[in-house]
Amino acid sequence: MYLFRTGWLSLLCFYGEKSMRNKTTISIAYLMIGLLLSQVAVAKALRSPVQTGNEIIIAKGDILTPEKYQKITTQYMDYTVKNIHNAIEQLNHLKQSLKNNDVRVAQMAYIQAHQYYETVRPIVIIFGHTDRIINSRSNDFLAGVKDYRFKGFHLVEYLLFDQQNNQATLNAVDELLMNLNDVKRRVETEQVDIVKLIQSSADFLEMILETKLAGKENIYSDSDLTDIAANVKGSQYIIDDIIPFLPHSTSAPIMKNFNKITEILDNYKIKTNEYKPYDDLSAKDKAALFSVLTQQAYLLATLRATLNLDVYYKYQY
């Protein structure tokens, strides 16, 4: 395009020099300029078409949340802050328990802290690379547990359950608390848009299918059933708020699936927010969970279309 414009400008200058002698040439030059401008305008229109209407969100950068959903997104950010705060409290409880040489209580505090985090984890992931810092797993790195980048929740888990090194665990918890407090401060000032929130409802279930249903999240504490329940809880919290905006034909199968998932998990529930070790999960129930979670993740992934939350990004040229 630059060469194209340069050629036309050179031609214009050429004709401009002759213009004092030939008025016809000036007319030709103006005609050529008009053609050039019309072609550029057409090209730009093709690259950036104008879309209007109440059902379309036109955004550059952040996606706007329609007013009718703003209460939902605000409440969910409060819910996120609350769960991160609870995770921080459990980690502080872990520290105190270790100082009292009560390892068993410290281990339960880790499981509860990670459960609170998993209840809102997809929202944390939205805000940059934070999750990779506070929730990386040893198998994410070639050097495994020896990699300097291995830190956060699962380093605490490794040191507490596998190595049983109290001092190293305390040091790892201090670093994790520093990062979690940073996350909490950021989330307190952030806002999530409705499109990403609805997407997160499916992301929760994808996390289960990718790692936890195979027992690959908490490999040292064997607590993946607790985290599965946390992910399901986080997903359903979003859907419960969205239900009033959905037709019954859409919401009914979704709620039926949540009930099926809860029914299976309840077989392994010890008490509120506490579940049996992942190794107790039967092959039959694992297959049943895989089936219903897969179906549910698909249904939740279609909600944006059901709610007419179409997103068109308008780019400037």
Short mmCIF file of C-alpha atoms in Angstrom, two decimals:
data_model
loop_
_atom_site.label_atom_id
_atom_site.label_comp_id
_atom_site.label_asym_id
_atom_site.label_seq_id
_atom_site.Cartn_x
_atom_site.Cartn_y
_atom_site.Cartn_z
CA MET A 1 0.00 0.00 0.00
CA TYR A 2 2.89 2.37 0.79
CA LEU A 3 4.43 1.89 -2.66
CA PHE A 4 1.02 2.28 -4.23
CA ARG A 5 0.46 5.60 -2.50
CA THR A 6 3.99 6.80 -3.26
CA GLY A 7 3.52 6.10 -6.97
CA TRP A 8 0.30 8.07 -7.08
CA LEU A 9 1.86 11.00 -5.20
CA SER A 10 4.80 11.09 -7.59
CA LEU A 11 2.39 11.13 -10.48
CA LEU A 12 0.47 13.95 -8.85
CA CYS A 13 3.63 16.03 -8.45
CA PHE A 14 4.51 15.43 -12.09
CA TYR A 15 1.14 16.61 -13.24
CA GLY A 16 1.25 19.47 -10.73
CA GLU A 17 4.34 20.89 -12.44
CA LYS A 18 2.57 20.83 -15.77
CA SER A 19 -0.66 22.26 -14.38
CA MET A 20 0.23 25.86 -15.10
CA ARG A 21 0.38 24.98 -18.77
CA ASN A 22 -2.45 22.48 -19.04
CA LYS A 23 -5.74 22.68 -17.13
CA THR A 24 -6.83 19.35 -18.58
CA THR A 25 -3.93 17.66 -16.86
CA ILE A 26 -5.10 19.06 -13.51
CA SER A 27 -8.51 17.55 -14.07
CA ILE A 28 -6.90 14.17 -14.75
CA ALA A 29 -4.85 14.46 -11.58
CA TYR A 30 -7.92 15.22 -9.46
CA LEU A 31 -9.71 12.29 -11.04
CA MET A 32 -6.84 9.97 -10.14
CA ILE A 33 -6.79 11.24 -6.54
CA GLY A 34 -10.52 10.60 -6.27
CA LEU A 35 -10.09 7.05 -7.51
CA LEU A 36 -7.25 6.46 -5.06
CA LEU A 37 -9.25 7.69 -2.07
CA SER A 38 -12.27 5.63 -3.01
CA GLN A 39 -10.15 2.47 -3.30
CA VAL A 40 -8.51 3.08 0.09
CA ALA A 41 -11.91 3.70 1.68
CA VAL A 42 -13.32 0.51 0.21
CA ALA A 43 -10.29 -1.49 1.37
CA LYS A 44 -10.58 -0.12 4.89
CA ALA A 45 -14.30 -0.80 5.00
CA LEU A 46 -13.66 -4.38 3.99
CA ARG A 47 -11.11 -4.79 6.75
CA SER A 48 -13.21 -3.12 9.43
CA PRO A 49 -16.93 -3.55 8.72
CA VAL A 50 -19.39 -1.63 10.82
CA GLN A 51 -21.72 -3.74 12.97
CA THR A 52 -24.59 -2.38 15.00
CA GLY A 53 -27.46 -3.71 17.06
CA ASN A 54 -28.35 -4.47 20.65
CA GLU A 55 -27.18 -8.07 20.42
CA ILE A 56 -23.58 -7.26 19.47
CA ILE A 57 -20.83 -6.09 21.77
CA ILE A 58 -18.31 -3.97 19.88
CA ALA A 59 -15.08 -3.79 21.81
CA LYS A 60 -11.51 -2.75 21.50
CA GLY A 61 -9.59 -4.45 24.31
CA ASP A 62 -11.93 -5.21 27.20
CA ILE A 63 -15.38 -6.61 26.46
CA LEU A 64 -18.26 -4.59 27.83
CA THR A 65 -20.71 -6.33 30.17
CA PRO A 66 -24.38 -5.51 29.55
CA GLU A 67 -26.00 -3.84 32.55
CA LYS A 68 -28.28 -6.77 33.31
CA TYR A 69 -25.23 -8.98 34.04
CA GLN A 70 -23.15 -6.47 36.00
CA LYS A 71 -24.48 -7.56 39.40
CA ILE A 72 -23.47 -11.14 38.61
CA THR A 73 -19.90 -10.24 37.66
CA THR A 74 -19.49 -7.97 40.69
CA GLN A 75 -20.75 -10.64 43.07
CA TYR A 76 -18.45 -13.22 41.56
CA MET A 77 -15.39 -11.04 42.05
CA ASP A 78 -16.40 -10.68 45.71
CA TYR A 79 -16.75 -14.46 45.87
CA THR A 80 -13.27 -14.80 44.37
CA VAL A 81 -11.73 -12.43 46.92
CA LYS A 82 -13.43 -14.34 49.74
CA ASN A 83 -12.06 -17.70 48.61
CA ILE A 84 -8.53 -16.37 48.16
CA HIS A 85 -8.78 -14.85 51.63
CA ASN A 86 -9.86 -18.25 53.02
CA ALA A 87 -6.90 -19.92 51.27
CA ILE A 88 -4.55 -17.41 52.91
CA GLU A 89 -6.08 -18.10 56.32
CA GLN A 90 -5.58 -21.85 55.90
CA LEU A 91 -1.94 -21.35 54.89
CA ASN A 92 -1.37 -19.27 58.02
CA HIS A 93 -3.01 -22.08 60.00
CA LEU A 94 -0.62 -24.50 58.27
CA LYS A 95 2.36 -22.44 59.42
CA GLN A 96 1.20 -22.33 63.03
CA SER A 97 0.52 -26.08 63.04
CA LEU A 98 4.01 -26.84 61.78
CA LYS A 99 5.53 -24.61 64.44
CA ASN A 100 3.59 -26.72 66.93
CA ASN A 101 4.90 -29.89 65.23
CA ASP A 102 1.32 -30.94 64.37
CA VAL A 103 2.02 -32.24 60.87
CA ARG A 104 -1.36 -33.90 60.37
CA VAL A 105 -3.26 -30.66 61.03
CA ALA A 106 -0.84 -28.81 58.74
CA GLN A 107 -1.51 -31.32 55.96
CA MET A 108 -5.26 -30.86 56.29
CA ALA A 109 -4.76 -27.10 56.17
CA TYR A 110 -2.89 -27.47 52.86
CA ILE A 111 -5.74 -29.50 51.37
CA GLN A 112 -8.29 -26.92 52.48
CA ALA A 113 -6.19 -24.00 51.21
CA HIS A 114 -5.80 -25.55 47.78
CA GLN A 115 -9.49 -26.37 47.69
CA TYR A 116 -10.39 -22.71 48.25
CA TYR A 117 -8.00 -21.73 45.48
CA GLU A 118 -9.44 -24.28 43.05
CA THR A 119 -12.93 -22.91 43.72
CA VAL A 120 -11.97 -19.71 41.85
CA ARG A 121 -8.83 -20.70 39.93
CA PRO A 122 -10.10 -20.01 36.35
CA ILE A 123 -10.74 -16.39 37.35
CA VAL A 124 -7.18 -16.04 38.63
CA ILE A 125 -5.90 -17.48 35.34
CA ILE A 126 -7.65 -14.68 33.44
CA PHE A 127 -5.36 -12.13 35.07
CA GLY A 128 -2.02 -13.00 33.48
CA HIS A 129 0.51 -15.71 34.36
CA THR A 130 -0.14 -15.71 38.13
CA ASP A 131 -1.43 -19.29 38.21
CA ARG A 132 1.84 -20.55 36.72
CA ILE A 133 3.69 -19.03 39.65
CA ILE A 134 1.48 -20.16 42.52
CA ASN A 135 0.18 -23.47 41.18
CA SER A 136 2.86 -25.02 38.94
CA ARG A 137 3.31 -28.80 39.15
CA SER A 138 6.65 -30.60 39.18
CA ASN A 139 5.86 -32.40 35.92
CA ASP A 140 5.61 -29.02 34.20
CA PHE A 141 9.43 -28.90 34.19
CA LEU A 142 12.14 -31.19 32.81
CA ALA A 143 14.05 -31.01 36.08
CA GLY A 144 10.91 -31.80 38.07
CA VAL A 145 11.03 -30.91 41.77
CA LYS A 146 14.60 -29.62 41.38
CA ASP A 147 13.62 -26.89 38.94
CA TYR A 148 13.90 -23.40 40.46
CA ARG A 149 10.58 -22.48 38.85
CA PHE A 150 8.74 -25.18 40.77
CA LYS A 151 7.06 -23.24 43.58
CA GLY A 152 3.71 -22.36 45.07
CA PHE A 153 1.05 -24.74 46.31
CA HIS A 154 2.56 -27.91 44.94
CA LEU A 155 6.04 -27.17 46.27
CA VAL A 156 4.43 -26.82 49.71
CA GLU A 157 2.59 -30.08 49.10
CA TYR A 158 5.80 -31.86 48.05
CA LEU A 159 7.81 -30.64 51.05
CA LEU A 160 4.98 -31.28 53.52
CA PHE A 161 3.73 -34.70 52.40
CA ASP A 162 6.68 -36.27 50.57
CA GLN A 163 9.81 -34.74 52.13
CA GLN A 164 8.27 -33.92 55.53
CA ASN A 165 10.71 -31.03 55.83
CA ASN A 166 9.08 -28.55 58.18
CA GLN A 167 11.52 -25.68 57.77
CA ALA A 168 11.60 -25.90 53.98
CA THR A 169 7.80 -26.07 54.01
CA LEU A 170 7.58 -22.91 56.12
CA ASN A 171 9.86 -21.06 53.69
CA ALA A 172 7.78 -22.20 50.71
CA VAL A 173 4.57 -21.15 52.46
CA ASP A 174 5.95 -17.67 53.13
CA GLU A 175 6.67 -17.17 49.41
CA LEU A 176 3.26 -18.56 48.46
CA LEU A 177 1.54 -16.23 50.93
CA MET A 178 3.38 -13.25 49.47
CA ASN A 179 2.15 -14.14 45.96
CA LEU A 180 -1.39 -14.97 47.09
CA ASN A 181 -1.70 -11.65 48.91
CA ASP A 182 -0.60 -9.92 45.70
CA VAL A 183 -3.29 -11.84 43.79
CA LYS A 184 -5.91 -10.88 46.36
CA ARG A 185 -5.04 -7.18 46.11
CA ARG A 186 -5.25 -7.32 42.35
CA VAL A 187 -8.56 -9.19 42.26
CA GLU A 188 -10.03 -6.66 44.71
CA THR A 189 -9.54 -3.94 42.08
CA GLU A 190 -10.32 -5.95 38.94
CA GLN A 191 -13.58 -6.70 37.16
CA VAL A 192 -14.35 -9.70 34.97
CA ASP A 193 -16.66 -9.41 31.97
CA ILE A 194 -19.67 -11.66 31.59
CA VAL A 195 -18.28 -13.46 28.52
CA LYS A 196 -15.13 -14.59 30.36
CA LEU A 197 -17.14 -15.51 33.43
CA ILE A 198 -19.43 -17.79 31.46
CA GLN A 199 -16.42 -19.28 29.70
CA SER A 200 -14.89 -19.97 33.12
CA SER A 201 -17.87 -22.14 34.09
CA ALA A 202 -16.75 -24.62 31.43
CA ASP A 203 -13.04 -24.10 32.20
CA PHE A 204 -13.59 -25.47 35.71
CA LEU A 205 -14.74 -28.77 34.28
CA GLU A 206 -11.99 -28.87 31.67
CA MET A 207 -9.48 -28.65 34.54
CA ILE A 208 -11.01 -31.74 36.10
CA LEU A 209 -10.89 -33.67 32.84
CA GLU A 210 -7.30 -32.62 32.08
CA THR A 211 -5.64 -33.43 35.41
CA LYS A 212 -7.72 -34.13 38.49
CA LEU A 213 -9.83 -36.99 37.21
CA ALA A 214 -6.57 -38.82 36.53
CA GLY A 215 -5.20 -37.92 39.98
CA LYS A 216 -2.45 -35.71 38.55
CA GLU A 217 -3.02 -32.46 40.44
CA ASN A 218 -2.16 -33.28 44.05
CA ILE A 219 0.07 -36.30 43.59
CA TYR A 220 1.71 -36.07 47.04
CA SER A 221 -1.41 -35.45 49.17
CA ASP A 222 -3.75 -37.68 47.10
CA SER A 223 -6.48 -35.03 47.48
CA ASP A 224 -7.78 -34.64 43.93
CA LEU A 225 -11.34 -35.59 44.90
CA THR A 226 -11.42 -32.51 47.14
CA ASP A 227 -10.27 -30.33 44.26
CA ILE A 228 -12.79 -31.92 41.87
CA ALA A 229 -15.54 -30.93 44.28
CA ALA A 230 -14.07 -27.41 44.45
CA ASN A 231 -14.05 -27.02 40.67
CA VAL A 232 -17.63 -28.25 40.40
CA LYS A 233 -18.68 -25.85 43.16
CA GLY A 234 -17.02 -22.91 41.38
CA SER A 235 -18.67 -23.78 38.09
CA GLN A 236 -22.12 -24.22 39.58
CA TYR A 237 -21.84 -20.94 41.48
CA ILE A 238 -21.63 -19.14 38.12
CA ILE A 239 -24.47 -21.13 36.56
CA ASP A 240 -26.79 -20.56 39.53
CA ASP A 241 -26.56 -16.82 38.83
CA ILE A 242 -27.03 -17.24 35.08
CA ILE A 243 -30.04 -19.59 35.34
CA PRO A 244 -32.67 -16.78 35.34
CA PHE A 245 -31.44 -15.69 31.90
CA LEU A 246 -31.59 -19.19 30.36
CA PRO A 247 -34.56 -20.98 28.80
CA HIS A 248 -35.72 -24.04 30.74
CA SER A 249 -34.77 -26.31 27.85
CA THR A 250 -31.15 -25.20 28.32
CA SER A 251 -30.95 -24.99 32.11
CA ALA A 252 -32.73 -28.28 32.90
CA PRO A 253 -30.08 -30.68 31.47
CA ILE A 254 -27.29 -28.56 32.98
CA MET A 255 -28.76 -28.74 36.48
CA LYS A 256 -29.46 -32.45 36.01
CA ASN A 257 -25.79 -33.02 35.23
CA PHE A 258 -24.66 -31.05 38.28
CA ASN A 259 -26.92 -33.22 40.42
CA LYS A 260 -25.38 -36.37 38.91
CA ILE A 261 -21.85 -35.14 39.60
CA THR A 262 -22.71 -34.20 43.18
CA GLU A 263 -24.38 -37.56 43.76
CA ILE A 264 -21.22 -39.42 42.73
CA LEU A 265 -18.91 -37.20 44.78
CA ASP A 266 -21.14 -37.49 47.86
CA ASN A 267 -20.20 -41.18 48.02
CA TYR A 268 -16.69 -40.04 48.94
CA LYS A 269 -17.56 -37.11 51.18
CA ILE A 270 -16.35 -37.40 54.78
CA LYS A 271 -17.72 -34.08 56.01
CA THR A 272 -18.14 -30.53 54.74
CA ASN A 273 -15.28 -29.69 52.36
CA GLU A 274 -13.49 -32.96 53.11
CA TYR A 275 -13.32 -36.02 50.86
CA LYS A 276 -11.65 -39.40 50.84
CA PRO A 277 -8.27 -39.85 49.12
CA TYR A 278 -8.35 -39.94 45.33
CA ASP A 279 -7.12 -43.55 45.35
CA ASP A 280 -10.49 -44.57 46.83
CA LEU A 281 -12.29 -43.49 43.64
CA SER A 282 -13.63 -46.60 41.91
CA ALA A 283 -13.12 -47.25 38.20
CA LYS A 284 -16.90 -47.26 37.74
CA ASP A 285 -17.36 -43.84 39.34
CA LYS A 286 -14.37 -42.44 37.47
CA ALA A 287 -15.93 -43.51 34.17
CA ALA A 288 -19.29 -42.08 35.21
CA LEU A 289 -17.68 -38.76 36.16
CA PHE A 290 -15.80 -38.63 32.88
CA SER A 291 -19.01 -39.13 30.93
CA VAL A 292 -21.14 -36.54 32.72
CA LEU A 293 -18.30 -33.97 33.02
CA THR A 294 -17.60 -34.20 29.30
CA GLN A 295 -21.25 -33.65 28.47
CA GLN A 296 -21.53 -30.80 30.97
CA ALA A 297 -18.42 -29.03 29.69
CA TYR A 298 -19.92 -29.08 26.20
CA LEU A 299 -23.27 -27.68 27.38
CA LEU A 300 -21.61 -24.87 29.31
CA ALA A 301 -19.44 -24.01 26.31
CA THR A 302 -22.62 -23.26 24.32
CA LEU A 303 -24.07 -20.77 26.82
CA ARG A 304 -22.49 -17.70 25.26
CA ALA A 305 -24.33 -18.38 22.03
CA THR A 306 -27.56 -19.11 23.91
CA LEU A 307 -27.33 -15.73 25.64
CA ASN A 308 -26.45 -13.93 22.39
CA LEU A 309 -23.18 -12.72 23.82
CA ASP A 310 -21.41 -12.41 20.48
CA VAL A 311 -18.12 -10.57 20.49
CA TYR A 312 -16.73 -8.63 17.55
CA TYR A 313 -13.34 -7.00 17.85
CA LYS A 314 -13.01 -3.80 15.86
CA TYR A 315 -9.45 -3.09 14.84
CA GLN A 316 -8.01 0.30 13.87
CA TYR A 317 -5.87 0.64 10.75
#
